Short mmCIF file of C-alpha atoms and ligand atoms in Angstrom, two decimals:
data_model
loop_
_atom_site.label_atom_id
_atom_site.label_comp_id
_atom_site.label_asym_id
_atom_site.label_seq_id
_atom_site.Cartn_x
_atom_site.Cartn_y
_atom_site.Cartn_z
CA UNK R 1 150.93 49.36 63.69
CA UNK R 2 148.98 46.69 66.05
CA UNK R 3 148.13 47.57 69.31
CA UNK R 4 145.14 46.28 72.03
CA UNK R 5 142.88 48.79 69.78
CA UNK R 6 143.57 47.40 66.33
CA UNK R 7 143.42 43.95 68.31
CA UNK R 8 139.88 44.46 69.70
CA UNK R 9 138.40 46.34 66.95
CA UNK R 10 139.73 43.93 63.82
CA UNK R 11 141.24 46.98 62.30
CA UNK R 12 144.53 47.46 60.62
CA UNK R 13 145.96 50.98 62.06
CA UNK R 14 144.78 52.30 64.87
CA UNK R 15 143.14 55.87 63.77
CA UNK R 16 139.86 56.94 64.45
CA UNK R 17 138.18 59.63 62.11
CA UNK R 18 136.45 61.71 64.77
CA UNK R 19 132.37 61.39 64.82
CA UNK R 20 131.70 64.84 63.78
CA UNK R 21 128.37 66.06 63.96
CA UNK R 22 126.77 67.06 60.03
CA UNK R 23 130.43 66.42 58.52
CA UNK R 24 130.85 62.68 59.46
CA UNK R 25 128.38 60.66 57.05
CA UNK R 26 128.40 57.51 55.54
CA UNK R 27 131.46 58.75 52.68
CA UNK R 28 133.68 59.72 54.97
CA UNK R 29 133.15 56.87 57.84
CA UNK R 30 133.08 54.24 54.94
CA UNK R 31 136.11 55.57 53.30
CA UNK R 32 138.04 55.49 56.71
CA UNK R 33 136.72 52.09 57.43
CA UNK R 34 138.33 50.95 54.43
CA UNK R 35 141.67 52.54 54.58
CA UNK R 36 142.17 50.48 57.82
CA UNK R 37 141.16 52.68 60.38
CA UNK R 38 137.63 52.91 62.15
CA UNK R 39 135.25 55.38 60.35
CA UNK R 40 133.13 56.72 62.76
CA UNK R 41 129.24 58.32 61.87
CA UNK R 42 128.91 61.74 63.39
CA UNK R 43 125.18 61.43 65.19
CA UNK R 44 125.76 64.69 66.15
CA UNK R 45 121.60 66.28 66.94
CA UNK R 46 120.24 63.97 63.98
CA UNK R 47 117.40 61.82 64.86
CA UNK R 48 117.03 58.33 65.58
CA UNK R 49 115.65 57.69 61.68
CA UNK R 50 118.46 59.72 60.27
CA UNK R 51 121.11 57.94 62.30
CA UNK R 52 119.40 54.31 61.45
CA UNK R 53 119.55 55.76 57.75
CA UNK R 54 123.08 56.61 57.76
CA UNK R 55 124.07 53.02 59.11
CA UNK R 56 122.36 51.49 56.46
CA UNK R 57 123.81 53.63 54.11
CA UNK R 58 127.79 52.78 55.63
CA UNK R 59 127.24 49.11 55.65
CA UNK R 60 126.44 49.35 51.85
CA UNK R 61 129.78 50.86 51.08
CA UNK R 62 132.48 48.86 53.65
CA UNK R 63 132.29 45.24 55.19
CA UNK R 64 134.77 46.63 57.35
CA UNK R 65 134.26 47.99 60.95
CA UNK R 66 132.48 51.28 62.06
CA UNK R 67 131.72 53.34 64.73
CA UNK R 68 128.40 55.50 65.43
CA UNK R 69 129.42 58.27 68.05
CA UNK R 70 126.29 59.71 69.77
CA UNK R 71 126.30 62.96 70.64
CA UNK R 72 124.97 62.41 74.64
CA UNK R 73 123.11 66.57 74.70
CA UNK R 74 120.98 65.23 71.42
CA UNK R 75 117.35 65.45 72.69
CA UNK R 76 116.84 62.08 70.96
CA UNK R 77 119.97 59.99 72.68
CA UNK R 78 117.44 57.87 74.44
CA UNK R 79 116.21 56.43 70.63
CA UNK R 80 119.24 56.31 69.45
CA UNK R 81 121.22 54.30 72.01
CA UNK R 82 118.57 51.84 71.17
CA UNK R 83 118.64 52.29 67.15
CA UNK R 84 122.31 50.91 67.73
CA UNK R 85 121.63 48.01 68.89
CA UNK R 86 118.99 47.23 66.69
CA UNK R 87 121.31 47.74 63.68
CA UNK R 88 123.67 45.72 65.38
CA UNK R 89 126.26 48.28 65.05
CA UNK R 90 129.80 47.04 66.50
CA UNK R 91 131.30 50.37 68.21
CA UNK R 92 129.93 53.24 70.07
CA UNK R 93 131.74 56.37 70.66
CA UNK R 94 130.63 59.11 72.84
CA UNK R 95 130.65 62.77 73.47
CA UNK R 96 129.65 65.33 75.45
CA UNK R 97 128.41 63.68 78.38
CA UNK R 98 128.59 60.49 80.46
CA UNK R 99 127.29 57.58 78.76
CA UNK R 100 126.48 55.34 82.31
CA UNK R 101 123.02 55.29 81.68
CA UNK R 102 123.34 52.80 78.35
CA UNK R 103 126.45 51.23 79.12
CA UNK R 104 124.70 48.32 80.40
CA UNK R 105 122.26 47.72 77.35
CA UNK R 106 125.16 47.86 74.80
CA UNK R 107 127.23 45.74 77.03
CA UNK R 108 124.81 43.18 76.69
CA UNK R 109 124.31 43.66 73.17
CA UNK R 110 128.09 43.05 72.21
CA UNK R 111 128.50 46.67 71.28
CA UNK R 112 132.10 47.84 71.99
CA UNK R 113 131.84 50.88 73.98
CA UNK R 114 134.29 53.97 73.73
CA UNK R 115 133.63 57.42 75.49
CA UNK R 116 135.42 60.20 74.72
CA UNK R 117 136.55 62.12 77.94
CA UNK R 118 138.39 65.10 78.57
CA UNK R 119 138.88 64.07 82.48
CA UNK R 120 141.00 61.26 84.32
CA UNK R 121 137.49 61.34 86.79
CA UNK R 122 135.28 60.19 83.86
CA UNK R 123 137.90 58.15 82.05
CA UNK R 124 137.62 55.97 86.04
CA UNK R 125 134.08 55.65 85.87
CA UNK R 126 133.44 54.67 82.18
CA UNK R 127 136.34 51.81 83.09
CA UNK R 128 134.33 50.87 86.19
CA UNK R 129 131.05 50.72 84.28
CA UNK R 130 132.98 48.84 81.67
CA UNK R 131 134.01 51.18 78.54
CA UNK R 132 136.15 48.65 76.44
CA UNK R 133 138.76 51.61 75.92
CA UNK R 134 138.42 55.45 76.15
CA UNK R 135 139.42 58.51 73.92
CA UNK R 136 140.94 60.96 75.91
CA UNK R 137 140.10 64.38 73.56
CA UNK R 138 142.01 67.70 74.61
CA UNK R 139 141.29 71.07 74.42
CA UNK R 140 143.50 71.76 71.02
CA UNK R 141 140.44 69.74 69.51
CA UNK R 142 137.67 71.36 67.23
CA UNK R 143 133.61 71.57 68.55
CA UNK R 144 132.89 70.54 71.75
CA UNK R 145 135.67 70.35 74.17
CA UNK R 146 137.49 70.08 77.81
CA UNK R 147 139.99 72.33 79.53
CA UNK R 148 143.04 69.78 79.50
CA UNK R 149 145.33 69.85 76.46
CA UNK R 150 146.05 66.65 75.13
CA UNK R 151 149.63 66.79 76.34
CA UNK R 152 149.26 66.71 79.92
CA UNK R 153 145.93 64.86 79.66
CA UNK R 154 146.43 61.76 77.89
CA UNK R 155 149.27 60.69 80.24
CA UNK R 156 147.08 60.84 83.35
CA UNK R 157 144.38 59.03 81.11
CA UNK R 158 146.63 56.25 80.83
CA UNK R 159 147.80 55.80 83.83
CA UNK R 160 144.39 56.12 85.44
CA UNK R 161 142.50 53.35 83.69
CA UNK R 162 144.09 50.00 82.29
CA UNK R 163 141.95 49.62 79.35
CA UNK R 164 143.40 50.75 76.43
CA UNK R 165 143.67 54.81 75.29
CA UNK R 166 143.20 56.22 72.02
CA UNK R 167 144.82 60.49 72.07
CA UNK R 168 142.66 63.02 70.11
CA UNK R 169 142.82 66.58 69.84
CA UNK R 170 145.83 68.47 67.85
CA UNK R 171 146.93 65.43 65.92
CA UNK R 172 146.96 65.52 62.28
CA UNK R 173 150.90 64.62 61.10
CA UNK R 174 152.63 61.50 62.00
CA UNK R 175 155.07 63.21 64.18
CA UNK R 176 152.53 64.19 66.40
CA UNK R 177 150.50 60.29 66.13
CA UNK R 178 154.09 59.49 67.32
CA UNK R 179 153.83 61.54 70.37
CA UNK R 180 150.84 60.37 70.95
CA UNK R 181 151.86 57.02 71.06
CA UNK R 182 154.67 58.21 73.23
CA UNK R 183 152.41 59.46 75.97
CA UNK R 184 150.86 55.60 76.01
CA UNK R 185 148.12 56.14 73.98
CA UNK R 186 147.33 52.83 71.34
CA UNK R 187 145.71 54.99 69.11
CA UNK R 188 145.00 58.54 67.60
CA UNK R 189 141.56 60.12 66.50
CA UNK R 190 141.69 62.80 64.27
CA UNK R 191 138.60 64.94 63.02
CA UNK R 192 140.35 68.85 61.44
CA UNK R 193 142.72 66.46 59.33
CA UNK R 194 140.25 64.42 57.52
CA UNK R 195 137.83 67.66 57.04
CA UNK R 196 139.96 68.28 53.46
CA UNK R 197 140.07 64.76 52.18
CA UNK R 198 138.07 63.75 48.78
CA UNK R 199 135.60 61.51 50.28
CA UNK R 200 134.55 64.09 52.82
CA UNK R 201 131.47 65.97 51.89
CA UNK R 202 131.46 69.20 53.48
CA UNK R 203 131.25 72.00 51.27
CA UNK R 204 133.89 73.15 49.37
CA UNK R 205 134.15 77.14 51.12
CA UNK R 206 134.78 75.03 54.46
CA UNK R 207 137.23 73.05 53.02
CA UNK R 208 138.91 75.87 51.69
CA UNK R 209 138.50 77.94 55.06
CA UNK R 210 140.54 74.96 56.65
CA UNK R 211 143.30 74.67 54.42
CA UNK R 212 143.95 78.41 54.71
CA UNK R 213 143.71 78.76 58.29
CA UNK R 214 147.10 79.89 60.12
CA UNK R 215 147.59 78.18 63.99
CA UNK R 216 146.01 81.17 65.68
CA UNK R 217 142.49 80.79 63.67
CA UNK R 218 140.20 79.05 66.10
CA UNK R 219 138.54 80.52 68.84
CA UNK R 220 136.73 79.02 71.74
CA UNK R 221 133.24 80.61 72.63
CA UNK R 222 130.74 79.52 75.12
CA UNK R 223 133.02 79.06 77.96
CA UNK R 224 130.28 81.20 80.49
CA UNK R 225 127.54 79.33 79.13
CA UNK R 226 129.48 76.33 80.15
CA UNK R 227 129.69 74.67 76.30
CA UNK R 228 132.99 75.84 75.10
CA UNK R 229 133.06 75.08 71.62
CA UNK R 230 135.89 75.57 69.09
CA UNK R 231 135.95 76.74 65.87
CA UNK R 232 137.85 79.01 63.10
CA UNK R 233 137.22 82.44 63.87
CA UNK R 234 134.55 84.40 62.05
CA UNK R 235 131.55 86.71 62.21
CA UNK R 236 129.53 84.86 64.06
CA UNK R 237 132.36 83.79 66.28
CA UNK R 238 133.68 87.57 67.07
CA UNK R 239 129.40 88.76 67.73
CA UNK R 240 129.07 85.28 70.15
CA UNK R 241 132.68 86.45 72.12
CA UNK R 242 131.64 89.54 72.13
CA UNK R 243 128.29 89.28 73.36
CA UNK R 244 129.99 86.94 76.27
CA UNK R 245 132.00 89.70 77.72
CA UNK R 246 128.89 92.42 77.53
CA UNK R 247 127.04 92.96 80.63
CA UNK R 248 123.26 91.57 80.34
CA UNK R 249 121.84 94.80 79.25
CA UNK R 250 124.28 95.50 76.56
CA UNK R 251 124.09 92.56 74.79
CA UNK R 252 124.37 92.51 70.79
CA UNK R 253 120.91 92.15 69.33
CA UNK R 254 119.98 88.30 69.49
CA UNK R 255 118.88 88.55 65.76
CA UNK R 256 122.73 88.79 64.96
CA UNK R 257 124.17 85.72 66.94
CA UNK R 258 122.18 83.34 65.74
CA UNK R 259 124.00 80.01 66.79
CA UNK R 260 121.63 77.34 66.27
CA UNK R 261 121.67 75.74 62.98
CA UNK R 262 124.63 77.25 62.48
CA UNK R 263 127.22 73.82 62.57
CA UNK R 264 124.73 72.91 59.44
CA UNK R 265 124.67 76.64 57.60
CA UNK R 266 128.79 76.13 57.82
CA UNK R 267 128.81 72.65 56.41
CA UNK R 268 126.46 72.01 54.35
CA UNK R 269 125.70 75.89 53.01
CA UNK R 270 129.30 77.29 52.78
CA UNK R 271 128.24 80.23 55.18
CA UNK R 272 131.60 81.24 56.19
CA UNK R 273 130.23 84.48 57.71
CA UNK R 274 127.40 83.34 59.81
CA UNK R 275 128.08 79.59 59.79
CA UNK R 276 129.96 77.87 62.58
CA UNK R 277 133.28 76.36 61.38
CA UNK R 278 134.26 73.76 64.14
CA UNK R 279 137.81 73.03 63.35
CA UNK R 280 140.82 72.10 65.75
CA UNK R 281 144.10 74.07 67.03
CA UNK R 282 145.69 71.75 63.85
CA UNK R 283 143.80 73.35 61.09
CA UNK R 284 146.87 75.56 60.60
CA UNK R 285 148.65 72.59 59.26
CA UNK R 286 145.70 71.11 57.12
CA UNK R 287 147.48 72.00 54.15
CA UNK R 288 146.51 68.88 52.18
CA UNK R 289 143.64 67.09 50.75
CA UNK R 290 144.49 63.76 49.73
CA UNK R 291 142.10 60.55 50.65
CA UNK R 292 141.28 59.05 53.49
CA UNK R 293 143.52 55.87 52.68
CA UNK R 294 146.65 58.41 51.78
CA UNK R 295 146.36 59.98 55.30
CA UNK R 296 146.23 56.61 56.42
CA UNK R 297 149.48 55.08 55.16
CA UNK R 298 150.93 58.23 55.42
CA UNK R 299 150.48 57.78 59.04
CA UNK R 300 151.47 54.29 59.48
CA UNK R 301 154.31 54.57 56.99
CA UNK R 302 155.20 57.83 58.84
CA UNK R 303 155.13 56.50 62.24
CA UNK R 304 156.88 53.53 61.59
CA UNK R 305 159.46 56.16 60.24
CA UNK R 306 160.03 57.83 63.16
CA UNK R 307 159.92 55.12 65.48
CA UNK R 308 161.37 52.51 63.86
CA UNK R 309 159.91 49.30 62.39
CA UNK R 310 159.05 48.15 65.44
CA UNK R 311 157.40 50.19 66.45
CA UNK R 312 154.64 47.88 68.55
CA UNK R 313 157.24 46.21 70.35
CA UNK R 314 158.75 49.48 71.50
CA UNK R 315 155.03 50.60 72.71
CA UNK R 316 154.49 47.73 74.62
CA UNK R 317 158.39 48.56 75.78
CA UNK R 318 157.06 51.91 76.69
CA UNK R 319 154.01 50.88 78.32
CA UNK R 320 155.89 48.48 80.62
CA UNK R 321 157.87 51.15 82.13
CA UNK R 322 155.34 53.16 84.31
CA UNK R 323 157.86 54.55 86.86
CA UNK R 324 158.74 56.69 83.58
CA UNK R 325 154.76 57.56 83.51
O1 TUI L 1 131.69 65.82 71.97
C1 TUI L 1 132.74 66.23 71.52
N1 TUI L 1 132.80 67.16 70.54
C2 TUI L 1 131.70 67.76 69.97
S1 TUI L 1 130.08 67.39 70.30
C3 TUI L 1 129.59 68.56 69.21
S2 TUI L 1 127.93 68.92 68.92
C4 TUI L 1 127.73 70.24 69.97
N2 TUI L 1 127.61 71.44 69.42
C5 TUI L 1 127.44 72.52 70.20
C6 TUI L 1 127.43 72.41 71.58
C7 TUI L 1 127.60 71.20 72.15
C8 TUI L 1 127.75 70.09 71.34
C9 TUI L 1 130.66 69.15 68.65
N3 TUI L 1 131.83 68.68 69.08
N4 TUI L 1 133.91 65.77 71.98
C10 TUI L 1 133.98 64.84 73.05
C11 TUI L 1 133.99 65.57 74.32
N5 TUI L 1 133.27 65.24 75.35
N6 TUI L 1 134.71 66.66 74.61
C12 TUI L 1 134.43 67.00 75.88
C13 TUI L 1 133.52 66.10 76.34
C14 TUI L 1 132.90 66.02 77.62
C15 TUI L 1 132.56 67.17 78.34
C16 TUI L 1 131.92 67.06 79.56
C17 TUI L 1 132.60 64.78 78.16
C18 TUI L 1 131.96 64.68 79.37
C19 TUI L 1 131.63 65.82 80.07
O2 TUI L 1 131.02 65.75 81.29
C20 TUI L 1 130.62 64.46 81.67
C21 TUI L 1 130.06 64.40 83.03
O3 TUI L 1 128.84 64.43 83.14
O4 TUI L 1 130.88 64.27 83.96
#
């Protein structure tokens, strides 16, 4: 499928893998990359050395192109936006924050900028400040995430901004890429569905926690500290709600919610007990492994399925009609 995404990234089907912090490394971005779709390194807290590392390590294993999303709460985010453009990555995504402040520099640097939003009032300003397209995520997604659901946001993403809109969050079959594209998006991003592919490296308990997971699994905690995060319930994740709805002085002994470092006990440890499994609403139908190049024609011969084989014309069909919205 071509669109103004595959068009002004030089890729062949427009699907992002998600930049997801610990999981998304230089095997699963490189694999992506070279199924057709954009692989994307999950900065995530690393450091400016790790994340210089990792690039190095992802242009070994694809000539194709990549995407380093940086993680905008990372203490280091000031190092890294620069670390970027001295490995003269091509694409930056972004997350959990506004990106203004180094729009400018990677502007200048060629860089192709693409901030995730969860809000038509962001999605405005990264298009004024000159974002070359925007991922609208919703709240179905896994780790950090909005209030929208994708549904009702990506629609209002789209017809907010002009530059082109990539849908993420509760995505992983090509029905709902097809949706996707039917609410105007140009692309999909998916993160849950490529957790269970070969070339990911998570451990193999997480894996295995995803593919058994029913729709009702995740859980989103946080909310009063104003970081809602999702992901599959557990331990950990019934002791953080918990401690949430307590009053101050009743709170479950800190010693037993112990949530930092716990994205990287999950991943790369197997805790499945005291470990924090980020995962989105779609984990329920993760039911597959596969590779990241048979998700990838799966979706595109999928999509073309449902939509019939022409399917670009038809979007650009769709996109012309905006009194239909
Ligand atoms: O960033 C994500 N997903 C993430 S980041 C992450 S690492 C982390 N772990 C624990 C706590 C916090 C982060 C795990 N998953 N998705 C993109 C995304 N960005 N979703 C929502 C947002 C967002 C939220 C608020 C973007 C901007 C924003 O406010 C911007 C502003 O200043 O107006």
């Amino acid at each position: 499928m071509q669109t103004r995404i595959t068009e002004l990234l030089g890729i062949e089907e427009p699907i992002f893998q998600g930049g997801m912090a610990w999981v998304a490394d230089a095997s699963l971005a490189a694999a992506v990359s070279n199924a057709g779709g954009l692989g994307i390194l999950g900065g995530g807290s690393a450091d400016a050395e790790t994340i210089s590392r990792m690039i190095d390590e992802v242009q070994a294993l694809t000539d194709k192109p990549f995407g380093v999303n940086i993680m905008l709460m990372s203490p280091e985010v000031d190092a890294i936006a620069q670390a970027v453009i001295d490995k003269g990555v091509k694409v930056v995504t972004t997350g959990a924050g506004s990106p203004s402040d180094y729009m400018e520099a990677w502007k200048a640097a060629g860089v192709k900028v693409i901030p995730v939003v969860a809000s038509t009032a962001l999605a405005r300003r990264m298009e004024r400040s000159g974002a070359d397209a925007i991922v609208a995520e919703g709240t179905e997604s896994g780790g950090h995430i909005g209030e929208m659901t994708t549904m009702a946001l990506v629609p209002q993403v789209v017809s907010a901004v002009s530059i082109p809109v990539v849908a993420a969050g509760g995505i992983a079959s090509p029905r709902q890429y097809a949706a996707a594209l039917m609410l105007g998006a140009e692309g999909i991003q998916m993160g849950t569905r490529f957790l269970t592919v070969e070339e990911c490296t998570v451990h193999p308990a997480y894996k295995e926690k995803v593919l058994g997971a029913k729709d009702s699994d995740t859980i989103v905690t946080g909310r009063a500290k104003g970081t809602p995060v999702r992901s599959l319930k557990n331990k950990l994740m019934r002791a953080a709600r918990a401690a949430e709805y307590q009053p101050a002085d009743e709170t479950t002994e800190e010693s037993e919610i112990k949530l930092s470092g716990s994205l990287r006990r999950a991943v790369v440890e197997g805790d499945m007990d005291t470990g924090t499994i980020m995962a989105g609403q779609v984990a329920g139908m993760v039911t597959e492994r596969g590779t990241a190049a048979s998700v990838i024609e799966a979706f595109s011969a999928g999509v073309e399925d449902l939509l019939g084989l022409d399917a670009a014309s038809l979007l650009q069909a769709n996109q012309k009609r905006e009194h239909l919205v």
